[in-house]
Amino acid sequence: MFLSAAVAGFVTGAGLIIAIGAQNAFVLRQGLQRSHVALVVAVCALSDIALILLGVAGVGALVLQWPQLLQALRFGGAAFLGWYGFLAARRAWQGAEILEPDQGPVKSGHRVLLACLAFTFLNPHVYLDTMVLVGSLSTRYPGMLQWAFGLGACAASVVWFSSLGFGARLLQPIFRNPQAWRVLDGSIALFMLTLCALLLWHPLH
C-alpha cells in the first residue's frame, strides 16, 4: 500500500510539473548554457518539496482563505513574466549573442537565484497545484499513506528538474547554430507573454 500510494503521488506530481511552464523554460535555458545548473535544479526541486509537504500537512486550506495574497501574486507574476518575455523577444530579434551554449557572459549566481525564486514563487498556480491540489488528493490516503503520496510527488519534482537541467546538454549540438537560440528565445517570449496575459485576464478561482 505504501508503494502504491507513493507511485500515485509520483504520477500526479509528474503530470503537474512536466506541463510546459515558465519555470521549466527557465531551467531549460540555464541547462543549455550550463549556467548555475545545480543551483537552479536545487532551488526548483526544494521549493516544490517544501510546498508539497506543506500541502500534505493541510496548509493548502489556508491558501484558499487568502484570496488577496493570490491576487497580489497574480499581478506580480504577470509583471515579471511580461518583463522576462520582453527580454527574450529582444534577444530573438537581435540574434543570439551566444553562439555556443557554454560561451558568452555568465550571469552571477545571485541574479540566477533571484530569477529562479521569482519564477517559482510569483506564480500563483504553483500554490494551487502543489499545496491545494496535491494536498487535497493526499487526503484520500489514510495515515502514513498520505505522506507516502506526498513523498512520491516530491520525488517527481527531483527527477524532472534534474533531468531537465542536467539533460539539456544533450541538445547542445542543436544550439551550436545561433538560429536555434533565436527560435528558443522567440518561443520563450511568446510563452511568457501569453502566460502574462492569461494571469491578467483570467482571475484565479
Coordinates of N, CA, C and O in Angstrom, one line a residue, residues 67-177:
P67 N -7.4 35.1 -0.5 CA -7.5 35.4 -2.0 C -6.8 36.7 -2.3 O -6.3 36.8 -3.4
Q68 N -6.6 37.6 -1.3 CA -5.9 38.8 -1.6 C -4.4 38.5 -1.9 O -3.8 39.1 -2.8
L69 N -3.8 37.5 -1.2 CA -2.5 37.2 -1.4 C -2.3 36.6 -2.8 O -1.3 36.9 -3.5
L70 N -3.2 35.7 -3.2 CA -3.1 35.1 -4.6 C -3.3 36.2 -5.6 O -2.6 36.1 -6.7
Q71 N -4.1 37.2 -5.4 CA -4.3 38.2 -6.4 C -3.0 39.1 -6.5 O -2.6 39.5 -7.6
A72 N -2.4 39.3 -5.3 CA -1.1 40.1 -5.4 C -0.1 39.3 -6.1 O 0.7 39.9 -7.0
L73 N 0.0 38.0 -5.9 CA 1.0 37.2 -6.7 C 0.6 37.1 -8.1 O 1.5 37.1 -9.0
R74 N -0.7 37.2 -8.4 CA -1.1 37.2 -9.8 C -0.6 38.4 -10.6 O 0.0 38.2 -11.7
F75 N -0.7 39.6 -10.0 CA -0.2 40.8 -10.7 C 1.3 40.9 -10.7 O 1.9 41.3 -11.7
G76 N 1.9 40.5 -9.6 CA 3.3 40.5 -9.5 C 3.9 39.5 -10.5 O 4.9 39.8 -11.2
G77 N 3.3 38.3 -10.6 CA 3.8 37.3 -11.5 C 3.7 37.7 -12.9 O 4.5 37.5 -13.8
A78 N 2.5 38.4 -13.2 CA 2.3 38.9 -14.6 C 3.3 39.9 -15.0 O 3.8 39.9 -16.1
A79 N 3.6 40.8 -14.1 CA 4.6 41.9 -14.4 C 6.0 41.2 -14.6 O 6.7 41.6 -15.6
F80 N 6.4 40.2 -13.8 CA 7.7 39.6 -14.0 C 7.7 38.8 -15.3 O 8.7 38.9 -16.1
L81 N 6.7 38.1 -15.6 CA 6.6 37.3 -16.9 C 6.6 38.2 -18.1 O 7.3 37.9 -19.1
G82 N 6.0 39.4 -18.0 CA 5.9 40.3 -19.1 C 7.3 40.9 -19.3 O 7.8 41.0 -20.5
W83 N 8.1 41.2 -18.3 CA 9.4 41.8 -18.4 C 10.4 40.7 -19.0 O 11.1 41.0 -19.9
Y84 N 10.3 39.5 -18.5 CA 11.2 38.4 -19.0 C 10.8 38.1 -20.4 O 11.7 37.8 -21.2
G85 N 9.6 38.1 -20.7 CA 9.1 37.9 -22.1 C 9.7 38.9 -23.1 O 10.1 38.6 -24.2
F86 N 9.7 40.2 -22.6 CA 10.2 41.3 -23.4 C 11.7 41.1 -23.7 O 12.2 41.2 -24.8
L87 N 12.5 40.7 -22.6 CA 13.9 40.4 -22.8 C 14.2 39.3 -23.7 O 15.1 39.4 -24.6
A88 N 13.4 38.2 -23.7 CA 13.5 37.1 -24.6 C 13.2 37.5 -26.0 O 13.9 37.1 -27.0
A89 N 12.2 38.3 -26.2 CA 11.8 38.8 -27.5 C 12.9 39.7 -28.1 O 13.3 39.6 -29.3
R90 N 13.6 40.5 -27.3 CA 14.7 41.3 -27.7 C 15.9 40.5 -28.1 O 16.5 40.8 -29.2
R91 N 16.1 39.4 -27.4 CA 17.2 38.5 -27.7 C 17.0 37.9 -29.1 O 17.8 37.7 -29.9
A92 N 15.7 37.4 -29.3 CA 15.3 36.8 -30.5 C 15.4 37.7 -31.7 O 15.9 37.3 -32.8
W93 N 15.1 39.0 -31.5 CA 15.1 40.0 -32.6 C 16.5 40.3 -33.0 O 16.8 40.5 -34.1
Q94 N 17.3 40.5 -31.9 CA 18.7 41.0 -32.2 C 19.6 39.9 -32.7 O 20.7 40.1 -33.2
G95 N 19.2 38.6 -32.4 CA 20.1 37.5 -32.7 C 20.8 37.0 -31.5 O 21.1 37.8 -30.6
A96 N 21.2 35.8 -31.5 CA 21.8 35.2 -30.3 C 23.3 35.7 -30.2 O 24.0 35.7 -31.1
E97 N 23.5 36.3 -29.0 CA 24.9 36.7 -28.7 C 25.8 35.5 -28.4 O 27.0 35.6 -28.5
I98 N 25.2 34.4 -28.0 CA 25.9 33.3 -27.5 C 25.9 32.2 -28.7 O 24.8 31.6 -28.9
L99 N 27.0 32.1 -29.4 CA 27.0 31.1 -30.5 C 27.2 29.7 -30.0 O 26.8 28.7 -30.7
E100 N 27.7 29.5 -28.8 CA 27.9 28.2 -28.2 C 27.2 28.2 -26.9 O 27.2 29.2 -26.2
P101 N 26.5 27.1 -26.5 CA 25.8 27.1 -25.3 C 26.6 27.4 -24.1 O 26.1 27.8 -23.0
D102 N 27.9 27.1 -24.1 CA 28.8 27.3 -22.9 C 29.7 28.5 -23.1 O 30.7 28.7 -22.4
Q103 N 29.3 29.4 -24.0 CA 30.1 30.6 -24.2 C 29.3 31.9 -23.8 O 28.1 31.8 -23.6
G104 N 30.0 33.0 -23.8 CA 29.3 34.2 -23.5 C 29.3 34.6 -22.1 O 29.7 33.8 -21.2
P105 N 28.8 35.8 -21.7 CA 28.8 36.2 -20.3 C 27.9 35.3 -19.5 O 26.8 35.0 -19.9
V106 N 28.3 35.0 -18.3 CA 27.5 34.1 -17.4 C 27.0 35.0 -16.3 O 27.7 35.8 -15.7
K107 N 25.7 34.9 -16.1 CA 25.0 35.7 -15.0 C 25.6 35.2 -13.7 O 25.9 34.1 -13.5
S108 N 25.6 36.2 -12.7 CA 26.0 35.8 -11.4 C 25.1 34.9 -10.7 O 23.9 34.8 -11.1
G109 N 25.6 34.1 -9.8 CA 24.7 33.2 -9.1 C 23.6 33.9 -8.4 O 22.5 33.3 -8.2
H110 N 23.9 35.1 -7.9 CA 22.9 35.8 -7.2 C 21.7 36.2 -8.1 O 20.5 36.0 -7.7
R111 N 22.0 36.6 -9.3 CA 20.9 37.0 -10.2 C 20.1 35.8 -10.6 O 18.9 35.8 -10.8
V112 N 20.8 34.7 -10.9 CA 20.1 33.5 -11.3 C 19.2 33.0 -10.2 O 18.1 32.6 -10.4
L113 N 19.7 33.1 -8.9 CA 18.9 32.6 -7.8 C 17.6 33.5 -7.7 O 16.5 32.9 -7.5
L114 N 17.8 34.8 -7.8 CA 16.6 35.7 -7.7 C 15.6 35.4 -8.8 O 14.4 35.3 -8.5
A115 N 16.1 35.2 -10.0 CA 15.2 34.9 -11.1 C 14.5 33.5 -10.9 O 13.3 33.4 -11.1
C116 N 15.2 32.5 -10.4 CA 14.6 31.2 -10.1 C 13.6 31.3 -9.1 O 12.5 30.7 -9.2
L117 N 13.8 32.0 -8.0 CA 12.8 32.2 -6.9 C 11.6 32.9 -7.4 O 10.5 32.6 -7.1
A118 N 11.8 33.9 -8.3 CA 10.7 34.7 -8.9 C 9.8 33.8 -9.7 O 8.6 33.8 -9.6
F119 N 10.4 33.0 -10.6 CA 9.7 32.0 -11.4 C 8.9 31.0 -10.6 O 7.8 30.6 -11.0
T120 N 9.4 30.7 -9.4 CA 8.8 29.7 -8.6 C 7.7 30.3 -7.8 O 6.5 29.8 -7.8
F121 N 8.0 31.4 -7.0 CA 7.0 31.8 -6.0 C 6.1 33.0 -6.5 O 5.2 33.3 -5.7
L122 N 6.4 33.6 -7.6 CA 5.5 34.6 -8.1 C 4.4 34.1 -9.0 O 3.6 34.8 -9.5
N123 N 4.4 32.7 -9.2 CA 3.4 32.1 -9.9 C 2.3 31.6 -9.0 O 2.5 30.6 -8.2
P124 N 1.1 32.2 -9.0 CA 0.1 31.8 -8.0 C -0.4 30.3 -8.3 O -0.8 29.7 -7.3
H125 N -0.2 29.8 -9.5 CA -0.7 28.5 -9.8 C 0.2 27.4 -9.1 O -0.3 26.3 -8.9
V126 N 1.4 27.8 -8.7 CA 2.2 26.8 -8.0 C 1.6 26.4 -6.7 O 1.7 25.3 -6.2
Y127 N 1.0 27.4 -6.0 CA 0.4 27.2 -4.7 C -0.9 26.3 -4.9 O -1.2 25.5 -4.1
L128 N -1.6 26.6 -5.9 CA -2.9 25.9 -6.2 C -2.5 24.4 -6.6 O -3.3 23.5 -6.2
D129 N -1.5 24.3 -7.4 CA -1.1 22.9 -7.8 C -0.5 22.1 -6.7 O -0.9 20.9 -6.5
T130 N 0.4 22.6 -6.0 CA 1.2 21.8 -5.0 C 0.4 21.8 -3.7 O 0.1 20.7 -3.2
M131 N 0.2 22.9 -3.1 CA -0.4 23.0 -1.7 C -1.8 22.6 -1.7 O -2.3 21.9 -0.8
V132 N -2.6 23.0 -2.7 CA -4.0 22.8 -2.7 C -4.4 21.5 -3.4 O -5.0 20.6 -2.7
L133 N -4.0 21.3 -4.6 CA -4.4 20.1 -5.4 C -3.7 18.8 -4.8 O -4.4 17.9 -4.5
V134 N -2.4 18.8 -4.8 CA -1.7 17.7 -4.2 C -2.1 17.4 -2.8 O -2.3 16.3 -2.4
G135 N -2.2 18.5 -2.0 CA -2.6 18.3 -0.6 C -4.0 17.7 -0.5 O -4.2 16.8 0.4
S136 N -4.9 18.1 -1.3 CA -6.3 17.6 -1.2 C -6.3 16.1 -1.7 O -7.0 15.3 -1.1
L137 N -5.5 15.8 -2.7 CA -5.5 14.5 -3.2 C -4.9 13.5 -2.2 O -5.3 12.3 -2.1
S138 N -3.9 14.0 -1.4 CA -3.3 13.2 -0.5 C -4.2 12.7 0.7 O -4.0 11.7 1.3
T139 N -5.3 13.5 0.9 CA -6.2 13.1 2.0 C -7.0 11.9 1.6 O -7.7 11.4 2.5
R140 N -7.0 11.4 0.4 CA -7.6 10.2 0.1 C -6.9 9.0 0.7 O -7.5 7.9 0.7
Y141 N -5.7 9.2 1.2 CA -5.0 8.1 1.8 C -4.9 8.3 3.3 O -4.6 9.4 3.8
P142 N -5.1 7.2 4.0 CA -5.1 7.3 5.5 C -3.7 7.2 6.1 O -2.8 6.6 5.5
G143 N -3.6 7.9 7.2 CA -2.3 7.8 8.0 C -1.1 8.1 7.2 O -1.0 9.1 6.5
M144 N -0.1 7.2 7.4 CA 1.2 7.5 6.8 C 1.2 7.3 5.2 O 2.1 7.8 4.6
L145 N 0.1 6.7 4.7 CA 0.0 6.6 3.3 C -0.2 8.0 2.6 O 0.2 8.2 1.5
Q146 N -0.8 8.9 3.4 CA -0.9 10.3 2.9 C 0.5 10.9 2.7 O 0.7 11.6 1.6
W147 N 1.4 10.6 3.6 CA 2.8 11.1 3.4 C 3.5 10.4 2.3 O 4.4 11.0 1.6
A148 N 3.2 9.1 2.1 CA 3.8 8.4 1.0 C 3.4 9.0 -0.3 O 4.2 9.1 -1.2
F149 N 2.1 9.4 -0.4 CA 1.7 10.1 -1.7 C 2.5 11.4 -1.9 O 2.9 11.7 -3.0
G150 N 2.6 12.2 -0.8 CA 3.4 13.4 -0.9 C 4.8 13.2 -1.2 O 5.4 13.9 -2.1
L151 N 5.4 12.2 -0.7 CA 6.8 11.9 -1.0 C 7.0 11.5 -2.4 O 8.0 11.8 -3.1
G152 N 6.0 10.7 -3.0 CA 6.0 10.4 -4.4 C 6.0 11.6 -5.3 O 6.8 11.7 -6.3
A153 N 5.2 12.6 -4.9 CA 5.1 13.8 -5.7 C 6.4 14.6 -5.6 O 6.9 15.2 -6.5
C154 N 7.0 14.6 -4.4 CA 8.3 15.2 -4.2 C 9.4 14.6 -5.1 O 10.2 15.3 -5.7
A155 N 9.4 13.2 -5.2 CA 10.3 12.5 -6.0 C 10.2 12.9 -7.5 O 11.2 13.0 -8.2
A156 N 8.9 13.1 -7.9 CA 8.7 13.5 -9.3 C 9.4 14.8 -9.6 O 10.0 15.0 -10.7
S157 N 9.3 15.8 -8.6 CA 10.0 17.1 -8.8 C 11.5 16.9 -8.9 O 12.1 17.5 -9.8
V158 N 12.1 16.1 -8.1 CA 13.5 15.9 -8.1 C 13.9 15.3 -9.5 O 14.9 15.8 -10.1
V159 N 13.2 14.3 -9.9 CA 13.6 13.6 -11.1 C 13.4 14.5 -12.3 O 14.3 14.6 -13.2
W160 N 12.3 15.3 -12.4 CA 12.0 16.1 -13.5 C 13.0 17.3 -13.6 O 13.6 17.5 -14.7
F161 N 13.2 18.0 -12.6 CA 14.1 19.2 -12.7 C 15.6 18.7 -12.9 O 16.3 19.4 -13.6
S162 N 16.0 17.6 -12.3 CA 17.3 17.1 -12.6 C 17.5 16.7 -14.0 O 18.5 17.0 -14.7
S163 N 16.5 16.0 -14.6 CA 16.5 15.6 -16.0 C 16.5 16.8 -16.9 O 17.3 16.8 -17.9
L164 N 15.7 17.8 -16.6 CA 15.6 19.0 -17.5 C 16.9 19.8 -17.4 O 17.4 20.2 -18.5
G165 N 17.4 20.0 -16.2 CA 18.5 20.9 -16.1 C 19.8 20.3 -16.6 O 20.5 20.8 -17.4
F166 N 20.1 19.0 -16.1 CA 21.3 18.4 -16.5 C 21.2 17.7 -17.8 O 22.3 17.5 -18.5
G167 N 20.0 17.3 -18.2 CA 19.9 16.6 -19.5 C 19.8 17.6 -20.7 O 19.9 17.2 -21.9
A168 N 19.7 18.9 -20.4 CA 19.7 19.9 -21.5 C 20.9 19.9 -22.4 O 20.9 20.2 -23.6
R169 N 22.0 19.4 -21.8 CA 23.3 19.4 -22.5 C 23.2 18.5 -23.7 O 24.0 18.6 -24.7
L170 N 22.3 17.5 -23.7 CA 22.2 16.6 -24.9 C 21.7 17.4 -26.1 O 21.9 16.9 -27.2
L171 N 21.1 18.5 -25.9 CA 20.6 19.3 -27.0 C 21.6 20.3 -27.5 O 21.3 21.1 -28.5
Q172 N 22.7 20.4 -26.9 CA 23.7 21.4 -27.2 C 24.2 21.4 -28.7 O 24.4 22.4 -29.3
P173 N 24.3 20.2 -29.3 CA 24.7 20.2 -30.8 C 23.7 21.0 -31.6 O 24.1 21.7 -32.6
I174 N 22.4 21.0 -31.3 CA 21.4 21.8 -32.0 C 21.7 23.2 -31.8 O 21.6 24.1 -32.7
F175 N 22.0 23.6 -30.5 CA 22.2 25.0 -30.2 C 23.5 25.6 -30.5 O 23.9 26.7 -30.0
R176 N 24.3 24.9 -31.2 CA 25.6 25.5 -31.8 C 25.3 26.4 -33.0 O 26.1 27.1 -33.4
N177 N 24.0 26.2 -33.5 CA 23.5 27.1 -34.5 C 22.9 28.3 -33.9 O 21.9 28.2 -33.1

